[in-house]
Coordinates of C-alpha atoms in Angstrom, one line a residue:
M1 CA 54.6 16.2 -440.6
E2 CA 52.9 14.4 -437.7
P3 CA 52.3 16.8 -434.8
Q4 CA 54.0 16.0 -431.5
A5 CA 51.9 15.0 -428.5
A6 CA 52.2 17.3 -425.5
T7 CA 53.0 15.6 -422.2
Y8 CA 51.6 16.8 -418.9
V9 CA 51.8 15.6 -415.3
V10 CA 49.0 15.5 -412.7
Q11 CA 49.2 15.0 -409.0
A12 CA 47.1 11.8 -408.3
P13 CA 44.4 11.6 -407.4
N14 CA 43.4 15.2 -408.4
V15 CA 40.1 15.5 -410.2
L16 CA 40.0 17.5 -413.4
S17 CA 37.4 20.3 -413.9
T18 CA 35.7 21.3 -417.1
A19 CA 38.2 24.2 -417.3
D20 CA 40.9 21.6 -417.8
V21 CA 39.1 19.5 -420.3
Q22 CA 37.3 21.1 -423.2
Q23 CA 36.0 17.9 -424.7
Q24 CA 36.2 14.1 -424.1
Q25 CA 39.7 12.9 -424.7
H26 CA 41.7 9.8 -424.1
Y27 CA 45.1 9.9 -422.3
V28 CA 47.7 7.3 -421.6
V29 CA 50.0 6.9 -418.5
V30 CA 53.6 7.5 -419.6
Q31 CA 55.5 7.4 -416.3
H32 CA 55.1 7.4 -412.6
T33 CA 57.6 9.7 -410.9
L34 CA 59.3 9.1 -407.6
D35 CA 57.3 11.8 -405.8
G36 CA 54.0 10.2 -406.6
Q37 CA 53.1 12.1 -409.8
V38 CA 51.4 10.5 -412.8
I39 CA 52.6 11.6 -416.3
L40 CA 49.8 11.6 -418.9
A41 CA 50.0 12.1 -422.7
P42 CA 47.0 12.6 -425.0
T43 CA 46.5 10.0 -427.7
A44 CA 45.2 12.5 -430.2
S45 CA 47.4 15.0 -432.0
S46 CA 45.5 18.0 -430.8
T47 CA 45.6 19.1 -427.2
T48 CA 42.4 19.9 -425.3
I49 CA 43.9 20.3 -421.8
N50 CA 44.3 23.8 -420.4
P51 CA 48.1 24.0 -419.8
N52 CA 47.5 26.9 -417.3
S53 CA 45.4 24.8 -415.0
N54 CA 46.7 24.2 -411.5
A55 CA 46.0 20.5 -411.9
F56 CA 48.6 20.3 -414.7
S57 CA 52.1 21.5 -415.3
Y58 CA 53.7 21.5 -418.7
L59 CA 56.8 19.2 -418.9
S60 CA 58.0 18.5 -422.4
T61 CA 57.0 17.2 -425.7
T62 CA 57.5 13.7 -427.0
S63 CA 57.0 12.3 -430.5
S64 CA 55.5 9.0 -429.4
V65 CA 53.2 7.7 -426.8
F66 CA 53.9 4.6 -424.7
Q67 CA 51.2 1.9 -425.1
Q68 CA 49.9 1.9 -421.6
P69 CA 46.2 1.5 -420.5
H70 CA 44.4 4.8 -421.2
I71 CA 42.5 7.0 -418.8
E72 CA 39.3 8.4 -420.1
L73 CA 38.5 12.0 -418.9
G74 CA 34.8 12.7 -419.1
T75 CA 33.0 15.9 -420.1
D76 CA 31.2 18.2 -417.7
S77 CA 27.9 16.4 -418.0
S78 CA 29.3 13.1 -416.9
R79 CA 31.9 14.5 -414.4
K80 CA 29.8 14.2 -411.3
S81 CA 28.5 10.7 -412.0
S82 CA 31.9 9.4 -413.1
Q83 CA 34.1 11.4 -410.7
K84 CA 34.4 8.6 -408.2
G85 CA 34.9 6.1 -410.9
R86 CA 37.6 8.2 -412.6
G87 CA 39.5 8.4 -409.3
A88 CA 39.3 4.6 -409.0
N89 CA 40.4 4.3 -412.6
I90 CA 43.5 6.4 -412.1
K91 CA 44.3 4.4 -409.0
S92 CA 43.6 1.0 -410.4
A93 CA 45.4 1.7 -413.6
D94 CA 48.4 2.9 -411.7
N95 CA 48.5 0.1 -409.1
K96 CA 50.9 -2.1 -411.0
Q97 CA 53.1 0.8 -411.9
S98 CA 53.2 2.3 -408.4
S99 CA 53.9 -1.1 -406.8
K100 CA 56.9 -1.3 -409.1
L101 CA 57.9 2.2 -408.1
R102 CA 57.8 1.3 -404.4
G103 CA 59.2 -2.2 -404.8
E104 CA 56.1 -3.8 -403.4
K105 CA 55.0 -7.5 -403.7
N106 CA 52.7 -8.5 -406.5
S107 CA 50.0 -11.3 -406.5
T108 CA 52.7 -14.0 -406.9
G109 CA 54.5 -12.9 -403.7
R110 CA 57.5 -11.7 -405.6
K111 CA 58.8 -8.2 -405.0
Q112 CA 58.6 -5.9 -408.0
P113 CA 61.9 -4.2 -408.9
A114 CA 61.7 -0.5 -408.1
L115 CA 61.8 2.1 -410.9
L116 CA 65.0 4.0 -410.5
P117 CA 65.9 7.6 -411.5
E118 CA 67.2 8.1 -415.0
G119 CA 70.7 6.9 -415.4
A120 CA 70.6 4.4 -412.5
D121 CA 71.0 0.7 -413.1
S122 CA 67.8 -1.3 -413.0
P123 CA 67.9 -4.9 -411.5
T124 CA 67.5 -6.3 -415.0
S125 CA 70.4 -4.2 -416.4
L126 CA 72.6 -5.0 -413.5
L127 CA 72.0 -8.7 -414.0
E128 CA 72.7 -8.4 -417.7
E129 CA 75.9 -6.5 -416.9
Y130 CA 77.0 -9.2 -414.5
K131 CA 76.4 -11.9 -417.1
R132 CA 78.5 -9.8 -419.6
T133 CA 81.4 -8.9 -417.3
S134 CA 81.6 -11.6 -414.6
K135 CA 84.6 -13.2 -416.3
S136 CA 86.5 -10.0 -416.9
R137 CA 86.1 -8.3 -413.5
E138 CA 85.6 -9.1 -409.9
W139 CA 82.1 -8.8 -408.5
T140 CA 81.1 -8.7 -404.8
V141 CA 77.8 -8.2 -403.1
R142 CA 79.2 -5.3 -401.0
N143 CA 80.5 -3.3 -404.0
Q144 CA 78.1 -4.1 -406.9
V145 CA 75.1 -6.2 -405.9
K146 CA 73.9 -4.6 -402.7
G147 CA 70.3 -3.7 -403.0
H148 CA 69.7 -6.3 -405.8
V149 CA 70.2 -9.6 -403.9
V150 CA 66.6 -10.8 -404.2
E151 CA 66.7 -10.3 -408.0
F152 CA 69.9 -12.2 -408.2
C153 CA 68.4 -15.0 -406.1
Q154 CA 65.7 -15.4 -408.7
D155 CA 68.1 -15.7 -411.6
Q156 CA 70.1 -18.9 -412.4
N157 CA 73.4 -17.0 -412.9
G158 CA 72.7 -14.6 -410.1
S159 CA 71.9 -17.5 -407.7
R160 CA 75.2 -19.2 -408.6
F161 CA 77.1 -16.0 -408.0
L162 CA 75.6 -15.6 -404.5
Q163 CA 76.4 -19.2 -403.7
S164 CA 80.0 -18.8 -404.8
Q165 CA 80.3 -15.7 -402.6
L166 CA 79.0 -17.6 -399.6
D167 CA 81.4 -20.5 -400.3
A168 CA 84.3 -18.0 -400.3
D169 CA 83.1 -15.9 -397.4
N170 CA 85.5 -17.0 -394.7
T171 CA 85.3 -13.7 -392.9
H172 CA 81.5 -13.6 -393.1
V173 CA 81.3 -10.2 -394.8
E174 CA 79.2 -11.0 -397.8
G175 CA 77.0 -13.6 -396.1
P176 CA 75.3 -11.2 -393.7
L177 CA 74.6 -8.7 -396.5
I178 CA 73.0 -11.4 -398.6
L179 CA 71.0 -12.7 -395.6
Q180 CA 69.7 -9.3 -394.6
E181 CA 68.2 -8.5 -398.0
I182 CA 66.7 -12.0 -398.2
L183 CA 65.1 -11.6 -394.8
E184 CA 63.4 -8.4 -396.0
N185 CA 61.6 -10.4 -398.8
M186 CA 61.7 -14.0 -397.7
S187 CA 58.5 -14.9 -399.5
A188 CA 60.2 -14.2 -402.9
V189 CA 63.1 -16.6 -402.2
K190 CA 62.1 -19.5 -400.0
N191 CA 60.2 -21.5 -402.7
D192 CA 62.0 -20.1 -405.7
V193 CA 63.6 -22.5 -408.2
F194 CA 66.9 -20.8 -407.9
G195 CA 66.5 -18.9 -404.6
N196 CA 66.2 -22.0 -402.5
Y197 CA 69.8 -22.9 -403.3
V198 CA 71.0 -19.6 -401.8
L199 CA 69.1 -20.4 -398.6
Q200 CA 70.6 -23.9 -398.5
K201 CA 74.0 -22.4 -398.9
I202 CA 73.5 -19.9 -396.1
L203 CA 72.5 -22.9 -393.8
D204 CA 75.5 -24.9 -395.1
R205 CA 78.2 -22.2 -395.0
G206 CA 76.9 -19.5 -392.7
N207 CA 77.8 -19.1 -389.1
E208 CA 75.5 -20.0 -386.2
E209 CA 74.1 -16.5 -386.0
M210 CA 73.1 -16.6 -389.7
R211 CA 71.5 -20.0 -389.3
S212 CA 69.5 -18.8 -386.3
K213 CA 68.3 -15.7 -388.1
L214 CA 67.2 -17.7 -391.1
W215 CA 65.5 -20.2 -388.9
F216 CA 63.5 -17.6 -387.1
A217 CA 62.3 -16.2 -390.5
L218 CA 61.0 -19.7 -391.4
K219 CA 59.6 -20.6 -387.9
G220 CA 55.9 -21.4 -387.9
E221 CA 55.8 -22.2 -391.6
V222 CA 57.8 -25.4 -391.6
M223 CA 54.9 -27.7 -392.4
E224 CA 53.8 -25.5 -395.3
L225 CA 57.3 -25.2 -396.7
S226 CA 57.8 -29.0 -396.5
L227 CA 54.9 -29.6 -398.9
Q228 CA 56.4 -27.3 -401.6
M229 CA 58.7 -28.4 -404.3
Y230 CA 61.7 -26.1 -403.7
S231 CA 61.3 -24.9 -400.1
C232 CA 61.2 -28.6 -398.9
R233 CA 64.9 -28.7 -399.8
V234 CA 65.5 -25.7 -397.5
V235 CA 63.8 -27.6 -394.7
Q236 CA 65.9 -30.7 -395.3
K237 CA 69.1 -28.6 -395.1
A238 CA 67.9 -27.0 -391.9
V239 CA 67.4 -30.4 -390.4
E240 CA 71.0 -31.2 -391.1
K241 CA 72.5 -27.9 -390.0
L242 CA 70.4 -26.3 -387.2
S243 CA 71.5 -26.4 -383.6
D244 CA 69.9 -28.9 -381.3
E245 CA 67.6 -26.4 -379.7
N246 CA 66.3 -25.0 -383.0
L247 CA 66.1 -28.4 -384.5
F248 CA 63.8 -29.7 -381.7
D249 CA 61.6 -26.7 -382.3
L250 CA 61.4 -27.5 -386.0
I251 CA 60.5 -31.1 -385.4
E252 CA 57.6 -30.1 -383.1
E253 CA 55.9 -28.3 -386.0
F254 CA 55.2 -31.7 -387.6
R255 CA 53.3 -33.1 -384.6
G256 CA 49.8 -34.0 -385.6
H257 CA 50.7 -33.8 -389.3
V258 CA 52.9 -36.9 -389.8
L259 CA 50.6 -38.8 -392.2
Q260 CA 50.1 -35.7 -394.4
L261 CA 53.9 -35.2 -394.4
I262 CA 54.7 -38.8 -395.3
E263 CA 52.1 -39.1 -398.1
D264 CA 53.1 -35.9 -399.8
Q265 CA 55.4 -36.1 -402.8
N266 CA 57.7 -33.4 -401.3
G267 CA 57.0 -33.8 -397.6
N268 CA 58.1 -37.5 -397.5
H269 CA 61.6 -36.4 -398.3
V270 CA 61.6 -34.1 -395.3
C271 CA 60.4 -37.0 -393.1
Q272 CA 63.1 -39.3 -394.4
K273 CA 65.7 -36.6 -393.6
L274 CA 64.4 -36.2 -390.1
I275 CA 64.7 -39.9 -389.4
E276 CA 68.1 -40.2 -390.9
A277 CA 69.6 -37.0 -389.3
L278 CA 68.2 -37.5 -385.8
S279 CA 69.2 -41.2 -385.8
K280 CA 72.6 -40.3 -386.9
R281 CA 73.0 -37.7 -384.1
S282 CA 71.7 -40.2 -381.6
K283 CA 74.2 -42.9 -382.6
S284 CA 77.2 -40.5 -382.8
S285 CA 76.5 -38.7 -379.5
M286 CA 79.0 -39.3 -376.7
S287 CA 76.4 -38.4 -374.1
H288 CA 73.7 -40.9 -373.2
D289 CA 71.3 -38.1 -372.3
N290 CA 71.8 -36.5 -375.7
M291 CA 71.4 -39.9 -377.4
D292 CA 68.0 -40.3 -375.8
A293 CA 67.0 -36.8 -376.5
Y294 CA 67.6 -37.2 -380.3
S295 CA 65.7 -40.5 -380.6
R296 CA 62.9 -39.3 -378.3
S297 CA 62.4 -36.2 -380.5
I298 CA 61.1 -38.5 -383.4
D299 CA 59.1 -40.9 -381.2
F300 CA 55.8 -39.4 -382.2
I301 CA 56.8 -40.0 -385.9
I302 CA 57.6 -43.6 -385.2
G303 CA 54.3 -43.9 -383.2
D304 CA 52.2 -42.6 -386.1
V305 CA 54.0 -44.9 -388.6
I306 CA 53.3 -48.0 -386.4
A307 CA 49.6 -47.0 -386.0
N308 CA 49.2 -46.8 -389.8
L309 CA 51.8 -49.4 -390.9
S310 CA 49.8 -51.4 -393.4
R311 CA 48.6 -48.2 -395.1
L312 CA 52.0 -46.6 -395.3
S313 CA 53.8 -49.8 -396.3
C314 CA 51.6 -50.1 -399.4
H315 CA 52.0 -46.3 -400.2
P316 CA 54.6 -45.1 -402.8
Y317 CA 56.0 -42.6 -400.4
G318 CA 55.2 -44.3 -397.1
C319 CA 57.2 -47.3 -398.0
R320 CA 60.3 -45.1 -398.4
V321 CA 59.9 -43.7 -394.9
L322 CA 59.6 -47.3 -393.5
Q323 CA 62.8 -48.2 -395.3
R324 CA 64.6 -45.2 -393.7
I325 CA 63.4 -46.3 -390.3
L326 CA 64.8 -49.8 -390.7
E327 CA 68.1 -48.4 -392.1
H328 CA 68.8 -45.7 -389.5
C329 CA 66.7 -45.8 -386.4
V330 CA 68.1 -46.9 -383.0
R331 CA 67.4 -50.5 -382.3
P332 CA 64.5 -50.1 -379.9
Q333 CA 62.6 -48.0 -382.5
A334 CA 63.5 -50.3 -385.3
N335 CA 62.4 -53.4 -383.3
M336 CA 59.0 -51.9 -382.6
V337 CA 58.5 -51.4 -386.4
L338 CA 59.7 -54.9 -387.2
D339 CA 57.3 -56.4 -384.7
E340 CA 54.4 -54.6 -386.4
I341 CA 55.6 -55.6 -389.9
S342 CA 55.7 -59.3 -388.9
K343 CA 51.9 -59.1 -388.3
V344 CA 51.1 -58.0 -391.9
K345 CA 54.0 -59.6 -393.9
V346 CA 51.6 -61.8 -395.9
V347 CA 49.9 -58.7 -397.3
L348 CA 53.2 -56.9 -398.0
L349 CA 55.0 -59.8 -399.7
G350 CA 53.3 -59.4 -403.0
D351 CA 52.4 -55.7 -402.9
Q352 CA 54.1 -53.4 -405.5
Y353 CA 55.3 -51.1 -402.6
G354 CA 55.1 -53.4 -399.6
N355 CA 57.6 -55.9 -401.1
Y356 CA 60.3 -53.2 -400.7
V357 CA 59.6 -53.0 -397.0
I358 CA 59.9 -56.8 -396.7
Q359 CA 63.2 -56.7 -398.6
H360 CA 64.5 -54.1 -396.1
V361 CA 63.4 -56.4 -393.3
L362 CA 65.5 -59.2 -394.7
Q363 CA 68.5 -56.8 -395.1
Y364 CA 68.3 -54.8 -391.8
G365 CA 66.1 -57.0 -389.6
R366 CA 66.8 -59.7 -387.0
T367 CA 67.4 -63.4 -387.6
Q368 CA 63.9 -64.1 -386.3
D369 CA 62.5 -61.8 -388.9
R370 CA 64.2 -63.7 -391.7
E371 CA 63.0 -67.0 -390.2
G372 CA 59.4 -65.7 -390.3
I373 CA 59.6 -64.8 -393.9
L374 CA 61.3 -68.1 -394.8
K375 CA 58.5 -69.9 -393.1
L376 CA 56.0 -67.9 -395.1
V377 CA 57.8 -68.7 -398.4
L378 CA 57.9 -72.5 -397.6
E379 CA 54.3 -72.8 -396.6
P380 CA 52.3 -75.2 -399.0
E381 CA 49.7 -72.6 -399.9
N382 CA 52.5 -70.3 -401.0
G383 CA 55.6 -72.3 -402.1
I384 CA 58.8 -71.1 -403.7
L385 CA 57.6 -71.8 -407.2
K386 CA 54.4 -69.8 -406.9
L387 CA 56.0 -66.8 -405.2
S388 CA 59.0 -66.8 -407.5
R389 CA 56.7 -66.5 -410.5
Q390 CA 55.2 -63.3 -409.1
K391 CA 56.6 -60.0 -410.2
F392 CA 56.9 -58.5 -406.7
A393 CA 57.2 -61.5 -404.5
S394 CA 60.1 -62.8 -406.5
N395 CA 62.1 -59.8 -405.3
V396 CA 61.6 -61.0 -401.7
V397 CA 62.7 -64.5 -402.5
E398 CA 65.9 -63.2 -404.1
K399 CA 66.7 -61.0 -401.1
L400 CA 66.0 -64.0 -398.8
L401 CA 68.7 -65.9 -400.6
K402 CA 71.0 -63.0 -400.5
Y403 CA 70.7 -62.1 -396.8
G404 CA 69.8 -65.4 -395.3
N405 CA 72.3 -67.6 -393.6
S406 CA 73.6 -70.9 -395.0
E407 CA 70.9 -73.0 -393.4
Q408 CA 68.1 -70.7 -394.7
R409 CA 69.6 -70.9 -398.2
R410 CA 69.9 -74.7 -398.0
K411 CA 66.2 -75.0 -397.1
L412 CA 65.2 -72.9 -400.2
L413 CA 67.5 -75.0 -402.4
V414 CA 66.0 -78.3 -401.2
E415 CA 62.5 -76.9 -402.1
M416 CA 63.8 -76.1 -405.6
L417 CA 65.1 -79.7 -406.1
K418 CA 61.7 -81.3 -405.5
E419 CA 59.8 -82.9 -408.3
V420 CA 56.4 -81.6 -409.4
K421 CA 54.0 -82.1 -412.4
D422 CA 55.0 -80.1 -415.4
E423 CA 51.8 -78.7 -417.1
E424 CA 53.6 -78.1 -420.4
T425 CA 54.5 -81.9 -420.7
D426 CA 51.0 -83.4 -420.0
G427 CA 51.7 -83.8 -416.3
Q428 CA 55.1 -85.4 -416.5
K429 CA 57.3 -84.8 -413.5
S430 CA 60.0 -82.2 -413.5
Y431 CA 62.2 -80.5 -411.0
V432 CA 60.9 -77.2 -409.6
V433 CA 64.2 -75.5 -410.6
L434 CA 63.6 -76.4 -414.3
L435 CA 60.2 -74.8 -414.2
M436 CA 61.6 -71.7 -412.6
V437 CA 64.4 -71.1 -415.2
R438 CA 61.7 -70.7 -417.9
D439 CA 59.8 -68.0 -416.1
P440 CA 60.4 -64.3 -416.7
Y441 CA 60.7 -63.6 -413.0
A442 CA 61.6 -66.9 -411.3
N443 CA 64.7 -67.2 -413.5
Y444 CA 66.3 -64.4 -411.5
V445 CA 65.8 -66.3 -408.3
V446 CA 67.8 -69.2 -409.8
Q447 CA 70.5 -66.9 -411.0
T448 CA 70.9 -65.5 -407.4
L449 CA 70.8 -69.1 -406.0
L450 CA 73.8 -70.1 -408.3
D451 CA 75.7 -67.2 -406.7
V452 CA 75.0 -67.9 -403.1
A453 CA 74.1 -71.6 -402.7
P454 CA 76.3 -73.2 -400.1
D455 CA 78.6 -76.0 -401.0
G456 CA 77.3 -79.5 -400.4
D457 CA 75.3 -82.3 -402.0
E458 CA 72.4 -80.1 -402.7
R459 CA 74.5 -77.6 -404.8
Q460 CA 76.1 -80.5 -406.7
K461 CA 72.7 -81.9 -407.5
L462 CA 71.5 -78.5 -408.7
L463 CA 74.4 -78.1 -411.1
S464 CA 74.0 -81.6 -412.4
I465 CA 70.3 -81.1 -413.2
L466 CA 71.0 -77.8 -415.0
N467 CA 73.9 -79.2 -417.0
A468 CA 71.9 -82.3 -418.0
N469 CA 69.1 -80.1 -419.4
A470 CA 71.3 -77.3 -420.9
E471 CA 70.5 -78.0 -424.5
K472 CA 66.7 -78.1 -423.8
L473 CA 67.0 -74.9 -421.8
R474 CA 68.6 -73.0 -424.7
S475 CA 65.2 -73.1 -426.4
Y476 CA 63.6 -71.0 -423.6
T477 CA 64.0 -67.3 -423.8
F478 CA 64.7 -66.7 -420.1
A479 CA 66.5 -70.0 -419.4
K480 CA 69.3 -68.9 -421.8
H481 CA 70.6 -66.6 -419.0
I482 CA 71.0 -69.6 -416.7
V483 CA 72.9 -71.7 -419.4
T484 CA 75.2 -68.7 -420.0
K485 CA 75.9 -68.4 -416.3
L486 CA 76.6 -72.2 -416.0
F487 CA 79.4 -72.0 -418.6
D488 CA 80.9 -68.7 -417.7

């Protein structure tokens, strides 16, 4: 029969004497008690510790030893040289366990769940119990989850439970309890994959006092939070829900960091939300003073965008911010941006990202902006055929047809009805439109033209040319779409 291993407890960081240890022996940490004691168990079957020593008190026997990092207790000859090291070993080996005992943060910033007395529910067991019984009994933060809110925030089901409590918390009883525990350990929640949704819900459903408390917990960290995957969503919700005073404070934290914000994969969403939300408040304000205050609060963002317009227009995230400016900003701000775009439209027309900015100019810009782009398309060095055959520029020509007026559409149609040399037929002349329908990109321009071309002699001539060449066009892969459209 295997002998049982005796278990002892020592008050850390007591140092053992040679009276306590008769020979070198290995021990393992079994448990840390709430009063700061460390429970050790020898790994060998025989006991060499003096049970009568003041450093130890006999507790109980156990038939097994938990597999924890062991502590090596040296002999008398090595005690003096290793005494300091042993104290460090006891402390370092116990750091993780003692941090769990106290509920301290670990290296990831998350708070370790505290070790509870025997018989008490641990956070893990409480979460598991919730998952098992949530459909069969009513759960509330006040009665069951109090003290475990952060752990629930970090769990998918727990996070959903807290959000549902906030949705139903019309009397604001559950919400303040949830917020208070989160404020005590904000670092574990603000950028958590599930916890960020709880913070968003507090901003969305909480009262003004709750929103203000949450804002002051985030204040000073807004730029850092905006660059992170999950916390940037919290910032976006704050932009929507904070009071004017707090919102203006939030915006100021971006001053001097606009380019970094815009060119970041997470931060650009925050910048887009700022432009959209502040412009919306400005346009809906009944007070002229408030209207100006909202728009002025993002003037520094507009200024930095204008100063770096070419760079941002050709950037995968920067082009999105420019699109939001054209969509939402008050007219004076939008016009300043439109004026700057007109100076570099030649570069943007065929760029993989810049072409989206030009498309937005055609949709949200002024008549003069459309005229400028039309002039660029019709210039001999460009030409509608050349641009329509390009992957990105063809999108611009389509949008010009879609958002241009009748006269602008007619001018484009006239260009497409001109005759040019067809390289595929040894220089024989052909209509531009017949060359376009065979191209993988230009054929979409022709399809759009058929939808929007104004009635008149030019439209009749276009249909006549296409119908006369219908059979020939069927042999071209991309022209088939045009023939199908003609006979629909």
